[in-house]
Every structure is written in C-alpha cells, then in structure tokens.
mmCIF file with all atom_site columns, C-alpha atoms and ligand atoms in Angstrom:
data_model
loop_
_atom_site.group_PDB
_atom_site.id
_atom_site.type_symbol
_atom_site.label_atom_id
_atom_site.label_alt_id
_atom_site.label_comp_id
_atom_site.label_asym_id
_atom_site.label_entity_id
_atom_site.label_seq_id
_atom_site.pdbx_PDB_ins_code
_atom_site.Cartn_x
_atom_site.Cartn_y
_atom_site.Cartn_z
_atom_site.occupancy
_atom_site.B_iso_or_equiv
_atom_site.pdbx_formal_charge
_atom_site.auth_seq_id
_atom_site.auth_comp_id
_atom_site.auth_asym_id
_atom_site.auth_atom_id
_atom_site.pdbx_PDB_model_num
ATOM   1   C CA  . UNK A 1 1   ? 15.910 45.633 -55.199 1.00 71.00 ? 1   UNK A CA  1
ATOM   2   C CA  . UNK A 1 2   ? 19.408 46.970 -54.716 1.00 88.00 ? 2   UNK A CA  1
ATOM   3   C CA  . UNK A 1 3   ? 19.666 45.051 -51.496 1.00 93.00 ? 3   UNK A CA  1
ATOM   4   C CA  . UNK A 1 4   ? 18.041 42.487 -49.539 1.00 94.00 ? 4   UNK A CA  1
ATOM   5   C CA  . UNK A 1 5   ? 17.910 40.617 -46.072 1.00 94.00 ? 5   UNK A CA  1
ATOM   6   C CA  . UNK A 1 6   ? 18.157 37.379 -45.441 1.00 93.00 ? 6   UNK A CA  1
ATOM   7   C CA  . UNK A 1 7   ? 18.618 36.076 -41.427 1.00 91.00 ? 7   UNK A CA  1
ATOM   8   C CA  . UNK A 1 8   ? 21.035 38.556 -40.114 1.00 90.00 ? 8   UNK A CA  1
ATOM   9   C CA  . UNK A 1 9   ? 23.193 39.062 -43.677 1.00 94.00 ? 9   UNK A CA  1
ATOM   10  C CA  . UNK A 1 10  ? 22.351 41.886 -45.568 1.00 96.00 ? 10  UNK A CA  1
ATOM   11  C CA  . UNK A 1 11  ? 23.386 41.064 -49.702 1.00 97.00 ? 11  UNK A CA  1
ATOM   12  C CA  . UNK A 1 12  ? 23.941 43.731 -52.571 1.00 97.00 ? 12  UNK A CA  1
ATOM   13  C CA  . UNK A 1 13  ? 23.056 43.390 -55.951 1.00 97.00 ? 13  UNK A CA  1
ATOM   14  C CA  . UNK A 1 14  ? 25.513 42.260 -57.643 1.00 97.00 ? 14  UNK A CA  1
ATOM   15  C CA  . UNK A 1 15  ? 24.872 40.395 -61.521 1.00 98.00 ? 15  UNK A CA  1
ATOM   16  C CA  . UNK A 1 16  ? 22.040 41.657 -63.666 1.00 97.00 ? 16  UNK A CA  1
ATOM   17  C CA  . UNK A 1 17  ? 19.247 39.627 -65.410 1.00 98.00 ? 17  UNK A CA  1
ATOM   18  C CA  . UNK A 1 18  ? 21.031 40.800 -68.766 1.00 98.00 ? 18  UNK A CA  1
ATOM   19  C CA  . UNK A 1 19  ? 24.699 40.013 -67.413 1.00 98.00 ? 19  UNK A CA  1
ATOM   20  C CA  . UNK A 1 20  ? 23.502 36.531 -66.560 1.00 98.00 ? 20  UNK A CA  1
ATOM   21  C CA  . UNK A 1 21  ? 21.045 35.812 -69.745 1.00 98.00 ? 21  UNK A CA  1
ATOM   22  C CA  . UNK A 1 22  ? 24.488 36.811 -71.735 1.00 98.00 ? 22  UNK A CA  1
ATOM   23  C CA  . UNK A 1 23  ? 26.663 34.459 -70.207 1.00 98.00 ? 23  UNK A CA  1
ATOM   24  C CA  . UNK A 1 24  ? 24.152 31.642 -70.205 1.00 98.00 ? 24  UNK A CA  1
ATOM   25  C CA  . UNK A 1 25  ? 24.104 32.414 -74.023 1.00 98.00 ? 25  UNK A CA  1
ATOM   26  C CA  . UNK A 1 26  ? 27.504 32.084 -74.176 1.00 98.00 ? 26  UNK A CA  1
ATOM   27  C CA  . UNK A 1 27  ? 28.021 28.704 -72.919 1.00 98.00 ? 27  UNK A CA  1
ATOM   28  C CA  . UNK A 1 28  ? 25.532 27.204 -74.815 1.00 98.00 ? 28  UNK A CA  1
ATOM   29  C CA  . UNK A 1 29  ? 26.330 28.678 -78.274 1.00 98.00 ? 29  UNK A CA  1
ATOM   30  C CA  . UNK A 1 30  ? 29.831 27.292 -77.311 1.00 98.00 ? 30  UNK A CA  1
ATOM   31  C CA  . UNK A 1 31  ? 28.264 23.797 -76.304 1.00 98.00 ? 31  UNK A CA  1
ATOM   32  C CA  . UNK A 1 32  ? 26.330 24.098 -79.388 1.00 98.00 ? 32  UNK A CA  1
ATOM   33  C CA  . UNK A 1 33  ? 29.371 24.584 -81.288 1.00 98.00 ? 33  UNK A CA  1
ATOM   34  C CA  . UNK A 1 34  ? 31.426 21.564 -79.568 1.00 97.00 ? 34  UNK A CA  1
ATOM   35  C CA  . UNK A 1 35  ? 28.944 19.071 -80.048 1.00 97.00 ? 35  UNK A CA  1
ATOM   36  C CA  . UNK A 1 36  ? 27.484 19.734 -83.310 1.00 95.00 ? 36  UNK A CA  1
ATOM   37  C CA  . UNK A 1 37  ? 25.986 16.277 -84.859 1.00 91.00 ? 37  UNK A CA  1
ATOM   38  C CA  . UNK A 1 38  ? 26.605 14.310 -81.184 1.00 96.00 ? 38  UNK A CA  1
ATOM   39  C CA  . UNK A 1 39  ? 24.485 13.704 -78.468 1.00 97.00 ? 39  UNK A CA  1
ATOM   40  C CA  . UNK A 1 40  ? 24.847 15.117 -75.065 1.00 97.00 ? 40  UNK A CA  1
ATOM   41  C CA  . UNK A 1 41  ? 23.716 14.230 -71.655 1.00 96.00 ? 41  UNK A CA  1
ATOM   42  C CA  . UNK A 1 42  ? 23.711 17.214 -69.618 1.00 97.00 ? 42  UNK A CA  1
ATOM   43  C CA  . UNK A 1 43  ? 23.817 16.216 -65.708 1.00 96.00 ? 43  UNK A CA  1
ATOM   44  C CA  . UNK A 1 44  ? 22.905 18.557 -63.475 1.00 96.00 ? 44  UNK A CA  1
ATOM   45  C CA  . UNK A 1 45  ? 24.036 19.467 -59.860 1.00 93.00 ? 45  UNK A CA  1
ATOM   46  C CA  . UNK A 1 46  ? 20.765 19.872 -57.852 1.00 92.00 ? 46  UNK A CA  1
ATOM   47  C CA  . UNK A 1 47  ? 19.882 21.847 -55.823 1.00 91.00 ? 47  UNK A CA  1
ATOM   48  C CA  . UNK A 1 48  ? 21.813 25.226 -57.065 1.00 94.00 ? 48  UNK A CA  1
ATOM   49  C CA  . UNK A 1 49  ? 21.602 24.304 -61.095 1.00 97.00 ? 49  UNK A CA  1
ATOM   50  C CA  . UNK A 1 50  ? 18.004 24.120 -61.547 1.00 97.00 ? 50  UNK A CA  1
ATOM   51  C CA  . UNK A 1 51  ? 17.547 27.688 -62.943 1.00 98.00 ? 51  UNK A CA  1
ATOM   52  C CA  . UNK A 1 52  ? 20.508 27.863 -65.016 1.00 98.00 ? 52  UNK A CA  1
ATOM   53  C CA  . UNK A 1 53  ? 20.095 24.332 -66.266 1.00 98.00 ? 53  UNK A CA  1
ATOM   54  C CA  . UNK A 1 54  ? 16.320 25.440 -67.426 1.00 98.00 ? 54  UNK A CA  1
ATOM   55  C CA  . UNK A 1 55  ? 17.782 28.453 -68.965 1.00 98.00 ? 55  UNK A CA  1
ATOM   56  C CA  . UNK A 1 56  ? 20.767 26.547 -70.804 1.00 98.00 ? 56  UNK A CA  1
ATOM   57  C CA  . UNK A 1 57  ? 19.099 23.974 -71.875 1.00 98.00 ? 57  UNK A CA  1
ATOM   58  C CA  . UNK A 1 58  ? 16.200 26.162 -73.574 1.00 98.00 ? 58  UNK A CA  1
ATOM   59  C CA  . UNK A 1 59  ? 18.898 27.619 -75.656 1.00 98.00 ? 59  UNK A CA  1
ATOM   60  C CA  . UNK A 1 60  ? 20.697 24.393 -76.564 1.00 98.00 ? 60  UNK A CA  1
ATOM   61  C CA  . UNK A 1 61  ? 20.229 23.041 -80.096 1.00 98.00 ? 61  UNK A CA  1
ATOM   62  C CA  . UNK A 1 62  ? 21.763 19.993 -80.401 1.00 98.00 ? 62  UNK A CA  1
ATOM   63  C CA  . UNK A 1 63  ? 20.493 16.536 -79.220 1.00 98.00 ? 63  UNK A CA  1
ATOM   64  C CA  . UNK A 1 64  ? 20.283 16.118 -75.723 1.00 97.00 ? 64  UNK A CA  1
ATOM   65  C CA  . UNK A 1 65  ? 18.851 14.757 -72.679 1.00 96.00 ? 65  UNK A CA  1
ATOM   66  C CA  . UNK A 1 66  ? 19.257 15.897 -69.097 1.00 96.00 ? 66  UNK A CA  1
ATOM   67  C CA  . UNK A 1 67  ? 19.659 13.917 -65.723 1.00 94.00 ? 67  UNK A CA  1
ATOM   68  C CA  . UNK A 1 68  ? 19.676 15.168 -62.442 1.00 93.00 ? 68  UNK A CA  1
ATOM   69  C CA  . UNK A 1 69  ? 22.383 14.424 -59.117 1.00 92.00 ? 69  UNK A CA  1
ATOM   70  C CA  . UNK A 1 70  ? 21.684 15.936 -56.082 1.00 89.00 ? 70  UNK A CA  1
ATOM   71  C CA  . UNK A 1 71  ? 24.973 16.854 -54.039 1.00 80.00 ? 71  UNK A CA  1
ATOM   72  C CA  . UNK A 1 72  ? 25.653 18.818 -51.084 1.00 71.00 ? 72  UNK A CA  1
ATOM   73  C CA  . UNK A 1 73  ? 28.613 20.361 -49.418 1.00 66.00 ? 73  UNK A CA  1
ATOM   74  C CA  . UNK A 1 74  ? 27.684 23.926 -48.160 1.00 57.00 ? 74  UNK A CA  1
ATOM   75  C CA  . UNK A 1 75  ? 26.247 24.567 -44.515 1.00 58.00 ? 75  UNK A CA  1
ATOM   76  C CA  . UNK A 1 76  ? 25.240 28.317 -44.109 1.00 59.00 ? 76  UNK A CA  1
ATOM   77  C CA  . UNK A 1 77  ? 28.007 30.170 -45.657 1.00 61.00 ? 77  UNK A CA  1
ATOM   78  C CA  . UNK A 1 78  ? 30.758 27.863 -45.515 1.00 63.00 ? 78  UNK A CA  1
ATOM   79  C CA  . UNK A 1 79  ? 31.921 24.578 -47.017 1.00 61.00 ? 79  UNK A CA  1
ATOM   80  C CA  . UNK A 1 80  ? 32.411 21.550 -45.486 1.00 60.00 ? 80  UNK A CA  1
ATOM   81  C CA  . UNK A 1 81  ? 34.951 20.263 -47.097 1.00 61.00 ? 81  UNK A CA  1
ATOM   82  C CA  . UNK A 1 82  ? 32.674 17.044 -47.104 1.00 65.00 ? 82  UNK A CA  1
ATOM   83  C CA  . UNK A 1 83  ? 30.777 15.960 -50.435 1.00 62.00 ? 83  UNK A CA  1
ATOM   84  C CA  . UNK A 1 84  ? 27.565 13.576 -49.610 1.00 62.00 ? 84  UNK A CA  1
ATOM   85  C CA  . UNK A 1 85  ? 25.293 12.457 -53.160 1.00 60.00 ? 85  UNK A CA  1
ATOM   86  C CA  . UNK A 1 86  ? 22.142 12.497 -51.901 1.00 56.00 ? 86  UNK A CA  1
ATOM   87  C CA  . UNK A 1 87  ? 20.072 11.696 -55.329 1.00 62.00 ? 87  UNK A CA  1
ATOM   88  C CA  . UNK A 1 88  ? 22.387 9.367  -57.430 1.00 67.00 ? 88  UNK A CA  1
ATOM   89  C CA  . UNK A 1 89  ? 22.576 8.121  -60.912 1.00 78.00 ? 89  UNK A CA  1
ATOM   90  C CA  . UNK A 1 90  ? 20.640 5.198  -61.527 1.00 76.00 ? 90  UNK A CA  1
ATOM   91  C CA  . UNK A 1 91  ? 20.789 4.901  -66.048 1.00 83.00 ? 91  UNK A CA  1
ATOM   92  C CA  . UNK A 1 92  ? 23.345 3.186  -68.008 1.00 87.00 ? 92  UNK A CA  1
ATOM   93  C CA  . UNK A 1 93  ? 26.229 5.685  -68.685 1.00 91.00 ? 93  UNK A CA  1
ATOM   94  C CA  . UNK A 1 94  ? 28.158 3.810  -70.661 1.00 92.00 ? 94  UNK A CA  1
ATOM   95  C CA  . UNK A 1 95  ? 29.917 5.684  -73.767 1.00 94.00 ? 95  UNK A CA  1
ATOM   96  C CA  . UNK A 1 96  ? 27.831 8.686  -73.125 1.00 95.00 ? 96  UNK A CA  1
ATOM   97  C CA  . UNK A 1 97  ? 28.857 12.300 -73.744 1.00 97.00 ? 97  UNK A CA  1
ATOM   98  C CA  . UNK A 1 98  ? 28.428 13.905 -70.349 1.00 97.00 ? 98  UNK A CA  1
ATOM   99  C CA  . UNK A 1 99  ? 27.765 17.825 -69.931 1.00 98.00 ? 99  UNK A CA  1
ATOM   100 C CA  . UNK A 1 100 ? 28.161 18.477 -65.946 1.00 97.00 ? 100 UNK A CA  1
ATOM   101 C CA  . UNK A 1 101 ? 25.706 21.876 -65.098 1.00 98.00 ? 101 UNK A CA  1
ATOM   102 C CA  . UNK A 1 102 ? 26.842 23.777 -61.883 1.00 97.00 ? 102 UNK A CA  1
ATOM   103 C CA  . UNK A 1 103 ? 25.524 27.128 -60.546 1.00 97.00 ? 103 UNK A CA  1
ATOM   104 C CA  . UNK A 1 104 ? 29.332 27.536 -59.570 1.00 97.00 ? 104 UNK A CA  1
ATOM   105 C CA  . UNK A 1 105 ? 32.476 25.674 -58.969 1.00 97.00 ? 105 UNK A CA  1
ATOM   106 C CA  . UNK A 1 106 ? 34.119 26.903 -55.684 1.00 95.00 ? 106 UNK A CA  1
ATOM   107 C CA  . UNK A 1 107 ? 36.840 24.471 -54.324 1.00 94.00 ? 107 UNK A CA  1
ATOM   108 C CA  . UNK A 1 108 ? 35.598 22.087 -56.437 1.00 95.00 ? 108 UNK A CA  1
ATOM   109 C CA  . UNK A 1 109 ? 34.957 19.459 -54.428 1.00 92.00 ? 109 UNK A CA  1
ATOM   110 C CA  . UNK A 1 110 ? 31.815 18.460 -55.942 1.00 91.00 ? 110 UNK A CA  1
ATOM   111 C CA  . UNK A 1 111 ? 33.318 18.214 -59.152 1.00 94.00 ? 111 UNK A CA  1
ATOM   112 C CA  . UNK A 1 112 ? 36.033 16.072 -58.145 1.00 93.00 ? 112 UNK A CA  1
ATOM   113 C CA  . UNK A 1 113 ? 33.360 13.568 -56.588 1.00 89.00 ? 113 UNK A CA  1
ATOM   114 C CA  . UNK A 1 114 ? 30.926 13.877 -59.907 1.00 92.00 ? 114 UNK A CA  1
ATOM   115 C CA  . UNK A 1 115 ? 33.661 13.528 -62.225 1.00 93.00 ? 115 UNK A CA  1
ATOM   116 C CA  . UNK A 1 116 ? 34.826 9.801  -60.079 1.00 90.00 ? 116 UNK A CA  1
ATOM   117 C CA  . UNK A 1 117 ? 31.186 8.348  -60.151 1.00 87.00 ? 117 UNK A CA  1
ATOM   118 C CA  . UNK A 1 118 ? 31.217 9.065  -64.188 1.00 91.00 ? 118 UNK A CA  1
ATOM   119 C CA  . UNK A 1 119 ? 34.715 7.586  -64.635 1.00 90.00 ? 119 UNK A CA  1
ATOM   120 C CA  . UNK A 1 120 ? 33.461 4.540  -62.569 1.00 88.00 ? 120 UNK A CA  1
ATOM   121 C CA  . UNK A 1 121 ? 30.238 4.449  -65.143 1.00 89.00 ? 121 UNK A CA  1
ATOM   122 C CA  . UNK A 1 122 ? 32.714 4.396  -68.010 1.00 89.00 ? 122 UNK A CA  1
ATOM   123 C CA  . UNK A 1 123 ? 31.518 7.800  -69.489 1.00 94.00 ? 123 UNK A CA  1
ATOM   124 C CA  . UNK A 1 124 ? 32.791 8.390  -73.091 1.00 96.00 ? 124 UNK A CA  1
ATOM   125 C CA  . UNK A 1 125 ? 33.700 12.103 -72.016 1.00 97.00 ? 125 UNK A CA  1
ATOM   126 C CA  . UNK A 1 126 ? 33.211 14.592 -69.572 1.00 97.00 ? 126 UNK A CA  1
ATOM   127 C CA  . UNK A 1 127 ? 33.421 18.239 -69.877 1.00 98.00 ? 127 UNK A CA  1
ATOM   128 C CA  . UNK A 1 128 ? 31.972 20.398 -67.310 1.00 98.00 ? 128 UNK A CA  1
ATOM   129 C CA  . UNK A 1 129 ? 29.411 24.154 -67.478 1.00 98.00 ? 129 UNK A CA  1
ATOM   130 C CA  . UNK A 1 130 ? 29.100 26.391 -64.754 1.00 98.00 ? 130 UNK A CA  1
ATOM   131 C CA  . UNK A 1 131 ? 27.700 29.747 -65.072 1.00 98.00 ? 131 UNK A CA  1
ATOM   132 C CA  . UNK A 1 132 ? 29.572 31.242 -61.471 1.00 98.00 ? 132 UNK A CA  1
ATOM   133 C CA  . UNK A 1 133 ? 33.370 30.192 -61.425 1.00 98.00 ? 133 UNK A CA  1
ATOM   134 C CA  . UNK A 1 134 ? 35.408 31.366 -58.308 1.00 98.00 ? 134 UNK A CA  1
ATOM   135 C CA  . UNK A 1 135 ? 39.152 31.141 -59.581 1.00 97.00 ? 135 UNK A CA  1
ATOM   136 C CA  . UNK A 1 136 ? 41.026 31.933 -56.168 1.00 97.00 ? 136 UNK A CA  1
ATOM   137 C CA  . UNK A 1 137 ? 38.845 29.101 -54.418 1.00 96.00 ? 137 UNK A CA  1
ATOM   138 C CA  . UNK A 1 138 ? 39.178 26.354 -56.736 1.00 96.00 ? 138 UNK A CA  1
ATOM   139 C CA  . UNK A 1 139 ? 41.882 23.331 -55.579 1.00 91.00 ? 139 UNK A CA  1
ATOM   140 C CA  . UNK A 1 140 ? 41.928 20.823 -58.427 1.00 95.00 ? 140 UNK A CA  1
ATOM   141 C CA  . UNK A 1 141 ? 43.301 20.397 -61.737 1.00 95.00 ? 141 UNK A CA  1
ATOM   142 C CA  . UNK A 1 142 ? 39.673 19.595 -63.787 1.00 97.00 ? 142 UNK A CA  1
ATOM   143 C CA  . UNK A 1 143 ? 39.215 21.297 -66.507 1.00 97.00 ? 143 UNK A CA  1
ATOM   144 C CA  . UNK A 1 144 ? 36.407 23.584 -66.468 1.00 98.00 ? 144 UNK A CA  1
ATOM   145 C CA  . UNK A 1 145 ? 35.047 23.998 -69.913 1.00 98.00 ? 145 UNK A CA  1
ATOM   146 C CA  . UNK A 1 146 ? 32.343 26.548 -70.186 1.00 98.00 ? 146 UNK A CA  1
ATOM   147 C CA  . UNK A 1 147 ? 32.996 29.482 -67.811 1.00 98.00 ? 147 UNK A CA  1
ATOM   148 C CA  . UNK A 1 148 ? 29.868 31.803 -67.525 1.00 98.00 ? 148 UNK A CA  1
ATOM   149 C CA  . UNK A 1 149 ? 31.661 34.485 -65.448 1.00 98.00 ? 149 UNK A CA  1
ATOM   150 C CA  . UNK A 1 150 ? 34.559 34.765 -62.930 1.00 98.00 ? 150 UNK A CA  1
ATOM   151 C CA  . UNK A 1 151 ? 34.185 35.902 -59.750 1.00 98.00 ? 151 UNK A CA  1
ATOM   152 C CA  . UNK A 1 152 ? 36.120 36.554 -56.621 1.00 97.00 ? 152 UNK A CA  1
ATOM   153 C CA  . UNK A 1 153 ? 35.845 34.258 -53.266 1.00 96.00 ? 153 UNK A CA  1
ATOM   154 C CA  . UNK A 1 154 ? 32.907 36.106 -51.855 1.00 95.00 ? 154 UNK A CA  1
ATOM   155 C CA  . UNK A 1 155 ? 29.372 34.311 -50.464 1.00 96.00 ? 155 UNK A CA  1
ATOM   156 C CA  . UNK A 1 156 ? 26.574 34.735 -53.560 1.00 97.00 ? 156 UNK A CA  1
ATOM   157 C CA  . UNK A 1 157 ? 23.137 34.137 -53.487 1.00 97.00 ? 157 UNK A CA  1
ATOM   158 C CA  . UNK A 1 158 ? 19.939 34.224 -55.990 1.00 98.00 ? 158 UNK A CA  1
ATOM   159 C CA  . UNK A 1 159 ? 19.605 32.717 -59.364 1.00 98.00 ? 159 UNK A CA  1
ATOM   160 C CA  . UNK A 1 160 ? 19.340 29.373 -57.871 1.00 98.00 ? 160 UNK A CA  1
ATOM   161 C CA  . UNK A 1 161 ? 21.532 29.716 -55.345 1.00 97.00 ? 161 UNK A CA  1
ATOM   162 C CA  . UNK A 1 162 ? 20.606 30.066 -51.520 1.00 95.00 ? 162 UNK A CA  1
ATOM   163 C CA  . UNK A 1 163 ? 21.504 31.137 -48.035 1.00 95.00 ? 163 UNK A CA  1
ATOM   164 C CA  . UNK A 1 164 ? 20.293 28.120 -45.749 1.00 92.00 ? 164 UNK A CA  1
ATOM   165 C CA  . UNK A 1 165 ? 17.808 27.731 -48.213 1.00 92.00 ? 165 UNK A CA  1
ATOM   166 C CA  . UNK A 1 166 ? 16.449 30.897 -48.785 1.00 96.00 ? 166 UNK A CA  1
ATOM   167 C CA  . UNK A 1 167 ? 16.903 33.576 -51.685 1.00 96.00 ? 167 UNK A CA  1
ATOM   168 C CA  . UNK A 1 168 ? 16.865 30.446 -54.757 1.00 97.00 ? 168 UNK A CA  1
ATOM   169 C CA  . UNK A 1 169 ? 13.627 32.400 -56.209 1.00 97.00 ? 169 UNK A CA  1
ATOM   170 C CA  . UNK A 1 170 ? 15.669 35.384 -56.672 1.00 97.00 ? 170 UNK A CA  1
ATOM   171 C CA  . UNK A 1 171 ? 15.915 36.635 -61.018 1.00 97.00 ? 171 UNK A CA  1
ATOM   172 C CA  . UNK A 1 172 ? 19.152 38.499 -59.990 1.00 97.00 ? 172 UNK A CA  1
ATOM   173 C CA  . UNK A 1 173 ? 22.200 37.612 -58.061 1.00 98.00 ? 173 UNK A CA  1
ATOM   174 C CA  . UNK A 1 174 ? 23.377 39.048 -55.099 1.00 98.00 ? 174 UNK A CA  1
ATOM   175 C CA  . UNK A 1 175 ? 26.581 39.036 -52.848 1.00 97.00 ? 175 UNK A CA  1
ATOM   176 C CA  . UNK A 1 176 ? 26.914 39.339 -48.885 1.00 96.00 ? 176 UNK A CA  1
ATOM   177 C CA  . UNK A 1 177 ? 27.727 43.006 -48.276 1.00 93.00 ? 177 UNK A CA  1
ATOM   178 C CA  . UNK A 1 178 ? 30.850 43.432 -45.843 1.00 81.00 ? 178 UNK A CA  1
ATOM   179 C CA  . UNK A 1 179 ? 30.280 45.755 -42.861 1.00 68.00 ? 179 UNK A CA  1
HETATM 180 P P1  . 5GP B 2 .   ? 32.475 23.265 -54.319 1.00 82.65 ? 201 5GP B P1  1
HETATM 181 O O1  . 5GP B 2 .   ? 32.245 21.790 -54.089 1.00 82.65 ? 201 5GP B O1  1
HETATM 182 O O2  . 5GP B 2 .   ? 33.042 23.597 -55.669 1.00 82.65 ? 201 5GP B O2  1
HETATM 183 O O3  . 5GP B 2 .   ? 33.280 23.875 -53.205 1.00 82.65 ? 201 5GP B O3  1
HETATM 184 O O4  . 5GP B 2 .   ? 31.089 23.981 -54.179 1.00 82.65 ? 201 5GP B O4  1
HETATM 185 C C1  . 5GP B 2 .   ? 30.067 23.693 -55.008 1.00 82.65 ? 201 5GP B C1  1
HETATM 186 C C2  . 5GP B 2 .   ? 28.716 23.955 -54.370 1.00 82.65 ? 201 5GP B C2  1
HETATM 187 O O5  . 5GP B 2 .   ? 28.810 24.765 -53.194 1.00 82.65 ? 201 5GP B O5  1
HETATM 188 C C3  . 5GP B 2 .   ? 27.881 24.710 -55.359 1.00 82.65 ? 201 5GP B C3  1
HETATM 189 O O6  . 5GP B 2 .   ? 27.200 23.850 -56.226 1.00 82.65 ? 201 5GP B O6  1
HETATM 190 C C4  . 5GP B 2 .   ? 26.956 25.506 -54.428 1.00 82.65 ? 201 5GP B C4  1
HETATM 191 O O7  . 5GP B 2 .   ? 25.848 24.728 -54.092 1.00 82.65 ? 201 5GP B O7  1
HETATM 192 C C5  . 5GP B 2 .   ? 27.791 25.752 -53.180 1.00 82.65 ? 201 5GP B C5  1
HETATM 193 N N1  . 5GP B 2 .   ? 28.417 27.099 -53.223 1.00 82.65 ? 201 5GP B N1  1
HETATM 194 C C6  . 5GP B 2 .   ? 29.707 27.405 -53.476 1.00 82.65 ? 201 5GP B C6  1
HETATM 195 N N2  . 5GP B 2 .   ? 29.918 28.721 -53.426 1.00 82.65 ? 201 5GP B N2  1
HETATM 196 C C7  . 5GP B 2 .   ? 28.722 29.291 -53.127 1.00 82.65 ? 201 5GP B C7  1
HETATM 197 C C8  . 5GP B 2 .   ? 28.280 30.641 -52.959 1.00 82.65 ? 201 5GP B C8  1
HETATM 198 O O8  . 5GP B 2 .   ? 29.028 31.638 -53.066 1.00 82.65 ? 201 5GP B O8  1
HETATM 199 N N3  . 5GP B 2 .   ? 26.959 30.811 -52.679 1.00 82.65 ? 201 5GP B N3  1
HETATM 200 C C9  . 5GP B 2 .   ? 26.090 29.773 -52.550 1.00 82.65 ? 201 5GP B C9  1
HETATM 201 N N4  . 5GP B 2 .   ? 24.822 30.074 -52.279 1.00 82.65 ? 201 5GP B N4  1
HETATM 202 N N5  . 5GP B 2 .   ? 26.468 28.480 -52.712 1.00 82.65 ? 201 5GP B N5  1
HETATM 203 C C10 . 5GP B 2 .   ? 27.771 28.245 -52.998 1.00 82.65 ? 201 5GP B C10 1
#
C-alpha cells in the first residue's frame, strides 16, 4: 500500500518494515550493551509504544521487566500542549534502572512529565528509547538516549501510532501527504 486514507487525510508511505526492524535492532543491541549484568525496567508510553515496545523487548537480552503508563497529549493532528496520565504507576520504584519506551518524542512534553513522576519515585536512573525522534519539534533539554530514526516535524501514522485512533494496526509507517 503506497498510500492510504484515513477521514479526509490521505498518508504516503513513508518507513519500511526493514527500515524500522533495523532501527529497533539498533536500540536494543545498544541497551543491551549499556546495561550488561544490571537490571532494567523498561516503562512504556501507552497507547503509541505498544508495537515497538513488543518488538524491543523481544530482542533485549539482559534482565528486565516492563511496566506500562498511559499518557496523552495529541487531539487529531495536533498537540495540546497539555499532558494528562491516565494509567499511572502504582510499584515501588525505588533505586530502579528505568528504560522510558516512546513511539516518538515530539515537543517532549510527555517526557518532561514521565521523567518528574520517576524523580518523585526516587528512580536510580533514567534514560529514555524512542524509535521516531522529531529534532526541530523537541523543547527541552532531556537527554534522549536511544534514537531509532530522525525525522522532520511532519504528522506520522502506523506502527503503533494513530490518526484519532485509527491506522495503529498498520506494519509500515506512513506520513500525511501535503496537497
Ligand atoms: P510530545 O509530548 O513529545 O509532544 O508527544 C508525544 C506523543 O504525541 C507521542 O507519544 C505520540 O502519541 C504523539 N505524537 C507526536 N507526534 C506524533 C505524530 O507525528 N503522529 C502521531 N500519530 N502521534 C504523534
């Protein structure tokens, strides 16, 4: 499918199943690397991060465990500006090694908001994964570890990620074709 139709937005093929099954490789031989002999708890950012975190984590050798928080900041299109948790973390986080999993860091508001909940759980250390990262977008100074792939401000969609819900199913990713 070179291009698909979702509401009144038409979106063009735009990462292959090999471009992204490479870069999810990449990030976790890297993790793999970093936290050889250490436990990790890799938290990921529902609802966007559920295919990539399945895909990461089948590729991740050392020991780990994996927690979900469900966040939300994108209506449609756009951001909000406004981050709401709307699944929380309930264990005891105390001196844990903390892997955050996005589907992509944008402004980065949701990062900024993960990253205070973890500080206020006194975390050992937090580093963060995120297969999409949108340089030109981004507005804070976290680091961002483990970059899948750069790319530019545009709307994308599959892989995970959706359009109002829609397109999540999608193996490939796609981005919103200008007119
Ligand atoms: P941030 O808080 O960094 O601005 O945005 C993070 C969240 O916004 C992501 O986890 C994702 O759910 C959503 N998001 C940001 N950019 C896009 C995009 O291009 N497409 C889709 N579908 N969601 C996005």
């Amino acid at each position: 499918m070179q291009e698909i139709q979702i509401h009144n937005s038409t979106f063009e093929s735009y990462l292959t199943e090999n471009e992204i099954d490479s870069s999810v490789q990449k990030i976790a031989v890297a993790i793999n690397s970093e936290y050889q002999d250490r436990h990790v708890l890799f938290i990921a950012v529902l609802n966007g991060s559920f295919m990539f975190c399945s895909d990461l984590l089948k590729k991740i050798t050392v020991s780990c465990a994996v927690s979900f928080v469900k966040m939300q900041s994108y209506e449609g299109q756009e951001t909000t500006g406004k981050v709401s948790e709307l699944i929380g973390l309930s264990e005891d986080l105390n001196g844990v090694d903390v892997v955050i999993v996005e589907d992509i860091v944008d402004t980065g508001n949701t990062l900024e908001k993960l990253y205070a909940l973890l500080n206020d759980k006194s975390v050992n250390s937090i580093k963060t994964a995120t297969l999409l990262y949108k340089p030109e977008a981004y507005k804070k100074n976290l680091p961002i570890d483990f970059v899948g792939i750069e790319i530019p401000n545009e709307f994308v969609l599959g892989y995970g990620l959706d359009y109002d819900g829609l397109g999540r199913n999608l193996s490939k990713i796609y981005k919103l074709k200008k007119h």
